Short mmCIF file of C-alpha atoms in Angstrom, two decimals:
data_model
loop_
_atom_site.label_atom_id
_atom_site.label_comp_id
_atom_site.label_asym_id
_atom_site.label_seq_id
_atom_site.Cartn_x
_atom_site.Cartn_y
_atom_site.Cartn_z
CA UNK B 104 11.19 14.46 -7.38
CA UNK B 105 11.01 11.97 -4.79
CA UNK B 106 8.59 8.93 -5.81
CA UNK B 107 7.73 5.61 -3.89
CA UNK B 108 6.23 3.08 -5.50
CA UNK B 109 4.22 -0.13 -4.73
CA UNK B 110 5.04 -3.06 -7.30
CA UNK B 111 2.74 -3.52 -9.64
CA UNK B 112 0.30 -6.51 -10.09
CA UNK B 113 1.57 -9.82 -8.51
CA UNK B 114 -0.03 -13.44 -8.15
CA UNK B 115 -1.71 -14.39 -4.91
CA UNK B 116 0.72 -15.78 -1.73
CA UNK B 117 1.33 -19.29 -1.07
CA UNK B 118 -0.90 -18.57 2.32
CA UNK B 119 -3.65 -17.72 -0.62
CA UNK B 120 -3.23 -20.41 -3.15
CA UNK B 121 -3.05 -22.97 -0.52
CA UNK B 122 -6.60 -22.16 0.82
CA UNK B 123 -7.68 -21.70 -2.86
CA UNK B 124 -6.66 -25.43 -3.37
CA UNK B 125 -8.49 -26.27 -0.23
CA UNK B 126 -11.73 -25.17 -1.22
CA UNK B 127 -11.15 -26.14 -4.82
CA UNK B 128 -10.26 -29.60 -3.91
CA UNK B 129 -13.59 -29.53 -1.85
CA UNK B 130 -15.74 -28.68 -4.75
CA UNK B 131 -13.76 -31.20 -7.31
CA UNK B 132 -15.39 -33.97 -4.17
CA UNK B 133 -18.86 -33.43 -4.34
CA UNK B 134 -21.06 -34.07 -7.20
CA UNK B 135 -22.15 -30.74 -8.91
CA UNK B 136 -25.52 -30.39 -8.14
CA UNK B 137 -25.14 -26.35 -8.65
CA UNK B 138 -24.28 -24.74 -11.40
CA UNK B 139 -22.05 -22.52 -9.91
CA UNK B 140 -19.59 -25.64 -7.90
CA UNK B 141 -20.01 -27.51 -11.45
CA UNK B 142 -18.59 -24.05 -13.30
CA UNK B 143 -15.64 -24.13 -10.63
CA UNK B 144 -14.84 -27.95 -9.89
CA UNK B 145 -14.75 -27.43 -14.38
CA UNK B 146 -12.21 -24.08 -13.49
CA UNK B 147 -8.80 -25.37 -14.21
CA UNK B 148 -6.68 -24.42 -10.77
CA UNK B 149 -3.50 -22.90 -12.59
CA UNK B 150 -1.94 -21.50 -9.22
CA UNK B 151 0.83 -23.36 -8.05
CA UNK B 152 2.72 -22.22 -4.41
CA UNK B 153 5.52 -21.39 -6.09
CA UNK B 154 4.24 -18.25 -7.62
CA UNK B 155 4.08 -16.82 -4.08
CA UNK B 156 3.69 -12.84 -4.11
CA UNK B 157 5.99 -12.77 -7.33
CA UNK B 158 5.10 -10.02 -10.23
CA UNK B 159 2.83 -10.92 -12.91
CA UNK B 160 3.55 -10.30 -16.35
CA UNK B 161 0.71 -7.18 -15.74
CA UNK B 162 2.60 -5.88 -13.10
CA UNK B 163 5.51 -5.32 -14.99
CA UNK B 164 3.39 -3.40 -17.90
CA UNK B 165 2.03 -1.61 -15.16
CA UNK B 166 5.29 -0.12 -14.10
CA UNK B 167 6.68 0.46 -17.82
CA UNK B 168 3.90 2.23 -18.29
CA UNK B 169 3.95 4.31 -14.98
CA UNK B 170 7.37 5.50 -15.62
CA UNK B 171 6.19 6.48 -19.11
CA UNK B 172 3.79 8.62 -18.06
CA UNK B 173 5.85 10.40 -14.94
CA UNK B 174 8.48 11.08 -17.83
CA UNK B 175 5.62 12.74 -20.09
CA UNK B 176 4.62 14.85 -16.87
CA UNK B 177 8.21 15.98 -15.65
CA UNK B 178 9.93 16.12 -18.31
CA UNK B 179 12.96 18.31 -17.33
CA UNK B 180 13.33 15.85 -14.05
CA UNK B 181 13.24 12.58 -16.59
CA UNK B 182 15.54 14.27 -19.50
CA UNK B 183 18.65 12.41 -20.54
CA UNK B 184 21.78 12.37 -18.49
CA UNK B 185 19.55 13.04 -15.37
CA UNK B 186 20.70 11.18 -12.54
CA UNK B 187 18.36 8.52 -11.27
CA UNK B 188 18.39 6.54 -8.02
CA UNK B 189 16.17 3.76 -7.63
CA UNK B 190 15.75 1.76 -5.03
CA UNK B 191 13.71 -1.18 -3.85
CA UNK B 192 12.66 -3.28 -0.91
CA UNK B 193 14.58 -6.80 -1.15
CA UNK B 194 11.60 -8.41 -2.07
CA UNK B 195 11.60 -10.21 -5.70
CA UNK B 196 8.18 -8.33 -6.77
CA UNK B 197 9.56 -4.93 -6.09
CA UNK B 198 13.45 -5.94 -7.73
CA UNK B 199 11.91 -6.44 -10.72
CA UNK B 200 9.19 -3.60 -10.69
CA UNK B 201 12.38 -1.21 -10.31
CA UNK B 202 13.66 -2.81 -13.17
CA UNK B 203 10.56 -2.42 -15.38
CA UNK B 204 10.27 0.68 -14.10
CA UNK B 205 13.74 1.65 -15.14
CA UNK B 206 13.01 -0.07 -18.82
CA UNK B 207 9.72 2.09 -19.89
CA UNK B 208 11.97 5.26 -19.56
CA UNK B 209 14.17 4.17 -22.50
CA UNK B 210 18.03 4.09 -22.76
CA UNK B 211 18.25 8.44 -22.33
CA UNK B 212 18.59 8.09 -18.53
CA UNK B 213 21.56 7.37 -16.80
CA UNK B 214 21.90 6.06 -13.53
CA UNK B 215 25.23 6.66 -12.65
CA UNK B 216 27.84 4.05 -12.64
CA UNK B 217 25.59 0.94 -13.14
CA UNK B 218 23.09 0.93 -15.54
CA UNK B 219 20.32 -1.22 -13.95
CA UNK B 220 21.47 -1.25 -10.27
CA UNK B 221 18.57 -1.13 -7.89
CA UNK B 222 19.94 -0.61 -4.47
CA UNK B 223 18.06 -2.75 -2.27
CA UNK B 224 17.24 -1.19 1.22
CA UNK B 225 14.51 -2.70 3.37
CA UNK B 226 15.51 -0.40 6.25
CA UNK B 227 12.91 2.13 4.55
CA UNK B 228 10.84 0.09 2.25
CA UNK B 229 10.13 -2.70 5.23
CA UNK B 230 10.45 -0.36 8.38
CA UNK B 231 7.76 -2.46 9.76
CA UNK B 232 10.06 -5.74 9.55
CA UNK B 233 12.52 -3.74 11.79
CA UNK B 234 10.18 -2.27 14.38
CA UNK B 235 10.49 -5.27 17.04
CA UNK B 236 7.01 -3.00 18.66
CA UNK B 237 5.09 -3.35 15.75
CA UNK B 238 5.64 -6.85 14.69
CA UNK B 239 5.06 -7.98 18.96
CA UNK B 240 2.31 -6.25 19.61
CA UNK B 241 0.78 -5.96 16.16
CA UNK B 242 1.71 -7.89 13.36
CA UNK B 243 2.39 -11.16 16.00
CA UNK B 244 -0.26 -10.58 18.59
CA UNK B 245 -3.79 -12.43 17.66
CA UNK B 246 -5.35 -10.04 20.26
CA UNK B 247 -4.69 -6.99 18.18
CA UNK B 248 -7.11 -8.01 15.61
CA UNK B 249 -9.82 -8.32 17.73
CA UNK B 250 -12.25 -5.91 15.21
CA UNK B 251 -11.02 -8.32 12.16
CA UNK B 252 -12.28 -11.39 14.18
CA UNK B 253 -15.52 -10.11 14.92
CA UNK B 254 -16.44 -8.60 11.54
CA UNK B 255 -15.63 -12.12 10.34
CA UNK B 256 -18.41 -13.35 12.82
CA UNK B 257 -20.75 -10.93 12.39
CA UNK B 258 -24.22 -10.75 10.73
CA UNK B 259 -23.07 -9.02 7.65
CA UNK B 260 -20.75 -11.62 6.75
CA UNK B 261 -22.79 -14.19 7.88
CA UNK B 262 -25.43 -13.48 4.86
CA UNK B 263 -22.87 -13.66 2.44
CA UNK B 264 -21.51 -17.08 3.40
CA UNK B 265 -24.74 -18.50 3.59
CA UNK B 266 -25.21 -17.06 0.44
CA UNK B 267 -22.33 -18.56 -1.37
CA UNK B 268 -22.96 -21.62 0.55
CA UNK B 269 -26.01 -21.96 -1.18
CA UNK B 270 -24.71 -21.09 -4.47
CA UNK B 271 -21.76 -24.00 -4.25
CA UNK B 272 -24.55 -26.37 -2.14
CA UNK B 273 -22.24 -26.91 -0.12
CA UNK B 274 -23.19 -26.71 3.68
CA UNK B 275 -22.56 -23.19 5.58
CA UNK B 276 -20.44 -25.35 8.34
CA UNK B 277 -17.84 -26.09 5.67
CA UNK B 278 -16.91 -22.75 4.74
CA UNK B 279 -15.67 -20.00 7.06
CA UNK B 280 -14.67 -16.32 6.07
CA UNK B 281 -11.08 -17.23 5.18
CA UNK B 282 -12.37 -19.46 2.57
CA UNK B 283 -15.07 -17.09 1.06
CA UNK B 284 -12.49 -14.21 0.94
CA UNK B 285 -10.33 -16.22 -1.13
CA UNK B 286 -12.69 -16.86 -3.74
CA UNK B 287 -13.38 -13.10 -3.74
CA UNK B 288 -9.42 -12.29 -4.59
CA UNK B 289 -9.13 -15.34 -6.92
CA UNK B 290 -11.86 -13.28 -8.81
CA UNK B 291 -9.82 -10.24 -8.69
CA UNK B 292 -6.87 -11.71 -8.96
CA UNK B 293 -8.37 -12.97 -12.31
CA UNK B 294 -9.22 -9.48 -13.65
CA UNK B 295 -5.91 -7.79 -12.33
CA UNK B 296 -3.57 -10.78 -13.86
CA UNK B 297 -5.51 -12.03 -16.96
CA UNK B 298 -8.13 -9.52 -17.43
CA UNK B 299 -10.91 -12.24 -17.54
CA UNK B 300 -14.26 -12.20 -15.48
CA UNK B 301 -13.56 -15.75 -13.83
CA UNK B 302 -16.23 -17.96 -13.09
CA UNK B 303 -15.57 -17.75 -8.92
CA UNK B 304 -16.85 -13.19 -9.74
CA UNK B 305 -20.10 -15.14 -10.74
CA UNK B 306 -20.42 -16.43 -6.52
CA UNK B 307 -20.14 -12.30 -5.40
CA UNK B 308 -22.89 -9.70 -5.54
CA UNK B 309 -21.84 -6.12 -5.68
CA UNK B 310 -23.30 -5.46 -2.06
CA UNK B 311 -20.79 -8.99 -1.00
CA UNK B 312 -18.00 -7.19 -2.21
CA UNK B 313 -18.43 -4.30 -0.51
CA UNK B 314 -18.70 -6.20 2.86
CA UNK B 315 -15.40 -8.23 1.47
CA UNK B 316 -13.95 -4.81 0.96
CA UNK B 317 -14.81 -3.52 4.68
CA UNK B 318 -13.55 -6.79 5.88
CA UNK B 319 -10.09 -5.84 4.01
CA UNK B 320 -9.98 -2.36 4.93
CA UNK B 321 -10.82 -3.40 8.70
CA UNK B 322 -7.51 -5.24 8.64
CA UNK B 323 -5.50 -2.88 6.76
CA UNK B 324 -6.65 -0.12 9.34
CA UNK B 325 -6.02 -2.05 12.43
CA UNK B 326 -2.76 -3.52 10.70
CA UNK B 327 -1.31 -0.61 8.59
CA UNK B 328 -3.27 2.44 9.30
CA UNK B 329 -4.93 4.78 11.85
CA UNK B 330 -5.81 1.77 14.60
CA UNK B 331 -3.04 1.84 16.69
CA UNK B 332 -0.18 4.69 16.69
CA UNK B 333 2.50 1.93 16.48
CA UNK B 334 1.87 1.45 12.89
CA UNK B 335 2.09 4.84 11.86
CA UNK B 336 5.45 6.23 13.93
CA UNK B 337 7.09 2.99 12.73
CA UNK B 338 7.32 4.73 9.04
CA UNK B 339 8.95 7.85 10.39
CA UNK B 340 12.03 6.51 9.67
CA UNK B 341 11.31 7.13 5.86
CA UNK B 342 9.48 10.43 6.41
CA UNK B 343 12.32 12.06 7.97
CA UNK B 344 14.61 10.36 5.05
CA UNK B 345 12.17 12.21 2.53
CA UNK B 346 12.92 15.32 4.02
CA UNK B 347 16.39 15.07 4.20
CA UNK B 348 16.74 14.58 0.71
CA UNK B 349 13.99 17.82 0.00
CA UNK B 350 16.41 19.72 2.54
CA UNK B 351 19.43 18.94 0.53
CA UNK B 352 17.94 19.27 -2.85
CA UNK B 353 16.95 23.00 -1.34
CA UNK B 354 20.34 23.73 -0.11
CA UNK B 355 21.81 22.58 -3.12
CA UNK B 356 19.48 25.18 -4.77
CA UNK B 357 20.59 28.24 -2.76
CA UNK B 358 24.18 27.56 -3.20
CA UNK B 359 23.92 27.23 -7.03
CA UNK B 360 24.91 23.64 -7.01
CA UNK B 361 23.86 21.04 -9.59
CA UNK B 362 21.24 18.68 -7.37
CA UNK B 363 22.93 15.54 -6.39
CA UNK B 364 19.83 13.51 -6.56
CA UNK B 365 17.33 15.44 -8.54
CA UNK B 366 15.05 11.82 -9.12
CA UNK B 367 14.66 9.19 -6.37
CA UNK B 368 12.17 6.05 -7.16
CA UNK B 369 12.12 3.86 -4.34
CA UNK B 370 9.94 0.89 -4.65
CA UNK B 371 8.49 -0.78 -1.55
CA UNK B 372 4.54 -2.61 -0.67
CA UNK B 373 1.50 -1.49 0.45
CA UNK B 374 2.30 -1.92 4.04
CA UNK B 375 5.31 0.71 3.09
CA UNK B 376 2.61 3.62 1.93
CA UNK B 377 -0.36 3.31 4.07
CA UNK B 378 1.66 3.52 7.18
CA UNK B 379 2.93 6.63 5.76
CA UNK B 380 -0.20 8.31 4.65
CA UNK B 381 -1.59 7.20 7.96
CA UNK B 382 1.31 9.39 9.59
CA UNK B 383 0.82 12.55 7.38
CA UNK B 384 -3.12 12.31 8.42
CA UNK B 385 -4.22 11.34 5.29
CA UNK B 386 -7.66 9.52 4.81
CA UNK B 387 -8.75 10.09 8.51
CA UNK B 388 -12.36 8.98 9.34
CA UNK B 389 -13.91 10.65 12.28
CA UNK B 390 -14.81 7.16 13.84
CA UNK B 391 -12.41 4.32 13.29
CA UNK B 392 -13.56 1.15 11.64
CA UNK B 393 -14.92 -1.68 13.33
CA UNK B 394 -16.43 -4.77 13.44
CA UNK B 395 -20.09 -2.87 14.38
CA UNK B 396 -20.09 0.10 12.65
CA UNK B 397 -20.26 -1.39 8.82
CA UNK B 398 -23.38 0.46 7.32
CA UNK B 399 -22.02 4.25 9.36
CA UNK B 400 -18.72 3.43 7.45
CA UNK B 401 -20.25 3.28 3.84
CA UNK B 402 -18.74 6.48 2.88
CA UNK B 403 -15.62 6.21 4.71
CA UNK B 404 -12.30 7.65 3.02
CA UNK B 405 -10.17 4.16 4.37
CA UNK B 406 -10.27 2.30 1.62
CA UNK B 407 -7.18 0.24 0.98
CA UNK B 408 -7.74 -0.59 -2.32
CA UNK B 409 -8.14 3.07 -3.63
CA UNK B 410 -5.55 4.58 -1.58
CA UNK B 411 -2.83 1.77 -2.60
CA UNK B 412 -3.87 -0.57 -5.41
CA UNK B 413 -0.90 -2.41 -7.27
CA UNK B 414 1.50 0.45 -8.52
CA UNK B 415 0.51 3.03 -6.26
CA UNK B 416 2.60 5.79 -6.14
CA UNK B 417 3.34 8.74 -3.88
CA UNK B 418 5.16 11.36 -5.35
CA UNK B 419 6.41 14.89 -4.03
CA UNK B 420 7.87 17.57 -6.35
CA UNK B 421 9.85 19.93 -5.02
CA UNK B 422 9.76 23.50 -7.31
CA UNK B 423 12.27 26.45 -7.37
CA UNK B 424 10.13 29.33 -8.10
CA UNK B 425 12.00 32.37 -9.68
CA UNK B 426 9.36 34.90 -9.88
CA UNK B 427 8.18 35.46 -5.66
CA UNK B 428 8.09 38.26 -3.33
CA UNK B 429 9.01 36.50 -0.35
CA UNK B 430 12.24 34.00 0.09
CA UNK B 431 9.40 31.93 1.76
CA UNK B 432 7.71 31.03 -1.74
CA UNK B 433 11.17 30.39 -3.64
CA UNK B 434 11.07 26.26 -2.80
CA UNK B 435 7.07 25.30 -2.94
CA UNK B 436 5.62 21.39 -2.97
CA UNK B 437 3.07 19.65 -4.50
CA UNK B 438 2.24 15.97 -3.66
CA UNK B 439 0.28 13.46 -6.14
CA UNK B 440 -0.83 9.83 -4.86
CA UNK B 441 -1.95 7.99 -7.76
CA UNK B 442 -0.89 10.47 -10.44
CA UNK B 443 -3.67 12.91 -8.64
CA UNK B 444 -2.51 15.42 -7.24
CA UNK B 445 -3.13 15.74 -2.94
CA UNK B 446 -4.50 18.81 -0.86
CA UNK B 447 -2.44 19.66 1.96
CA UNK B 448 -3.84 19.06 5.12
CA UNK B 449 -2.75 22.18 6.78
CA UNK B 450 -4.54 24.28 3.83
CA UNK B 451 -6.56 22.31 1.74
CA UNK B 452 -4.63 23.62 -1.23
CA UNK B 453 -2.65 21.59 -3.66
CA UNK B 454 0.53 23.14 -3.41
CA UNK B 455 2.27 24.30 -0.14
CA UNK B 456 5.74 26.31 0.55
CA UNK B 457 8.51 23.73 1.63
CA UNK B 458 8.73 25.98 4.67
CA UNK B 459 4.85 25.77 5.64
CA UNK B 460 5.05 22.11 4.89
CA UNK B 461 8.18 21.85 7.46
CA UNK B 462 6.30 23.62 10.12
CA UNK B 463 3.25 21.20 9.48
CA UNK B 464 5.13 18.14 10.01
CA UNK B 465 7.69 19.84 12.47
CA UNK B 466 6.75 17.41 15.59
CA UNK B 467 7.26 14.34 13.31
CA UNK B 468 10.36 15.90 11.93
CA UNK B 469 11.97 16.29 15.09
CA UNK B 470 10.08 14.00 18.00
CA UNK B 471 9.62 10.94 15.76
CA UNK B 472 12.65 8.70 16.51
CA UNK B 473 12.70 4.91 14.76
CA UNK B 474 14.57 3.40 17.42
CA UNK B 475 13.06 4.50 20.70
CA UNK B 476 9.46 4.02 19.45
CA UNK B 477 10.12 0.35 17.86
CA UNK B 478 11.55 -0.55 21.27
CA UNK B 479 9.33 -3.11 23.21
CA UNK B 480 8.52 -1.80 26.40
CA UNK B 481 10.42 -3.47 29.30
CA UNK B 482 7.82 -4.26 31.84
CA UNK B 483 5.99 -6.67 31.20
CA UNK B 484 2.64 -5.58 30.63
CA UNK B 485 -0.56 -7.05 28.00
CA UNK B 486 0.04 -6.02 24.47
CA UNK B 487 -3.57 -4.52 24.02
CA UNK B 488 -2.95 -2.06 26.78
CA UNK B 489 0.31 -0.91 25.57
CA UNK B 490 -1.58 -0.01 22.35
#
């Protein structure tokens, strides 16, 4: 079993809780003349910079609690003296998910040498830091978010600013899109941390938050998924890795050899899965999202926050299968994101040979390769065309 993780629930970034303050502090200046600014200049501000990104006290049930159940579903993988590997990108969030993960399966589980050690390796869990294409012409490059920009400006957003202008009385030139998306993750930020309905939910409709969802998804599509092919090929690198250790596991197999590493849990972000699924064709629209085609997209399969909420998980299993007719079906796969399990896209079935799944992926396999596709081209040429 081969499982990789997002940490689980965290508090907002600094980025965040700084432009919280902002509009906070804003609200605390004016007299209340609305109920709704009077309910939030009366919200106590609790978020200090300092929490920056790092795992809520939820996050780390949410991980004790995911390795309970993955222990209740593969048993024989999870039984005692079965060899675990975790690993972890060097972030704090995901060093300490790995560790609550490695606490809700008990003391029966050894992990070699070292009982807690979580291997930190960012080379796989933060390919995108180490794809000098990606972050130029991508992650750095203002241009490249051109559909973000323009959603932001557009008429759908415009309605709900002046909506929760009017709410707050405050006028619509003092608050942009930045601002009102805050308010809409301090309100699930709220729920996910504490569980509470906070009083900033109360500014949000249902049909806001789906607009504040599109305007997430927009930038999670341009930044992480299908928008340009950069952000995809950059996760190769832990694709081909995945496969490696399947390949080994199988040869291991054939030659009667105990499995070296019958349980890797690797524990990376969001911005480590999405890429990936993105890669394996997973969650494909017909049309991609942009800043125009809102209301087309209202049954689109993008959406971030379904495909990798806090603790995602991606998980292949790889089976020996005694009773076949064909060598082909000894070594079969099946592949669960979110504890459900995935159809295949090469047969719409939930559980594929190892062999058919090779052949699927065989150009990625073979043709992806991490360092000639993360090198910035030479010439010097505009970022938006090389995309």
């Amino acid at each position: 079993l081969r499982a990789l993780l997002r940490h689980g629930t965290r508090y907002p970034t600094a980025g965040q809780i700084r432009r919280l303050g902002q509009l906070h502090a804003r609200l605390l200046r004016r007299p209340a003349a609305c109920p709704a600014a009077a309910a939030l200049a009366a919200w106590p501000m609790w978020y200090e910079e300092s929490l920056d990104g790092r795992l809520a006290p939820q996050g780390r049930r949410d991980m004790e609690y995911l390795a309970r159940r993955l222990a209740a579903r593969f048993p024989a993988l999870f039984a005692a003296r079965r060899r675990l590997v975790l690993a972890s990108s060097s972030k704090h969030r995901c060093l300490q998910s790995g560790a609550a993960f490695r606490r809700g399966l008990g003391p029966s589980l050894s992990l070699g040498s070292d009982e807690a050690e979580v291997e930190v390796n960012d080379a796989l869990m933060r390919f995108f830091d180490h794809c000098a294409k990606f972050v130029a012409l991508v992650e750095e490059n203002e241009a490249a978010m051109c559909q973000v920009d323009a959603f932001k400006e557009g008429p759908e957003m415009r309605k709900v600013l002046e909506k929760v202008a009017s709410a707050l009385c405050l006028p619509v030139e003092e608050l942009n899109a930045d601002l009102v998306q805050v308010a809409f993750l301090t309100c699930s930020y709220e729920l996910a941390i504490k569980n509470v309905t906070s009083p900033w939910c109360s500014l949000f409709s249902e049909e806001d938050a789906k607009v504040l969802e599109y305007l997430n998804d927009l930038k999670q599509y341009w930044k992480r998924g299908y928008g340009y092919d950069i952000n995809s090929r950059s996760s190769c690198i832990l694709f081909q890795d995945m496969f490696q250790h399947l390949d080994k596991a199988v040869e291991e197999s054939k030659s009667s050899k105990p499995i070296s590493s019958p349980l890797i849990v690797q524990v990376g972000h969001a911005e480590t899965l999405q890429p990936l699924l993105a890669l394996m064709g997973f969650f494909k629209d017909d049309e991609p999202l942009k800043a125009n085609n809102y209301a087309r997209q209202e049954h689109r399969k993008f959406r971030s926050g379904r495909i990798v909420p806090y603790a995602a998980n991606l998980v292949f299993v790889l089976y020996h299968c005694d009773q076949v007719k064909t060598s082909e079906e000894e070594y079969q796969v099946q592949m669960l994101l979110n504890e459900k399990l995935m159809s295949f896209p090469h047969s719409n079935e939930t559980i594929s040979t190892y062999a058919d799944l090779k052949d699927y992926y065989k150009e990625i396999l073979e043709n992806c390769h991490f360092k000639e596709e993360c090198e910035l081209p030479k010439v010097n040429m505009t970022a938006v065309d090389e995309l």
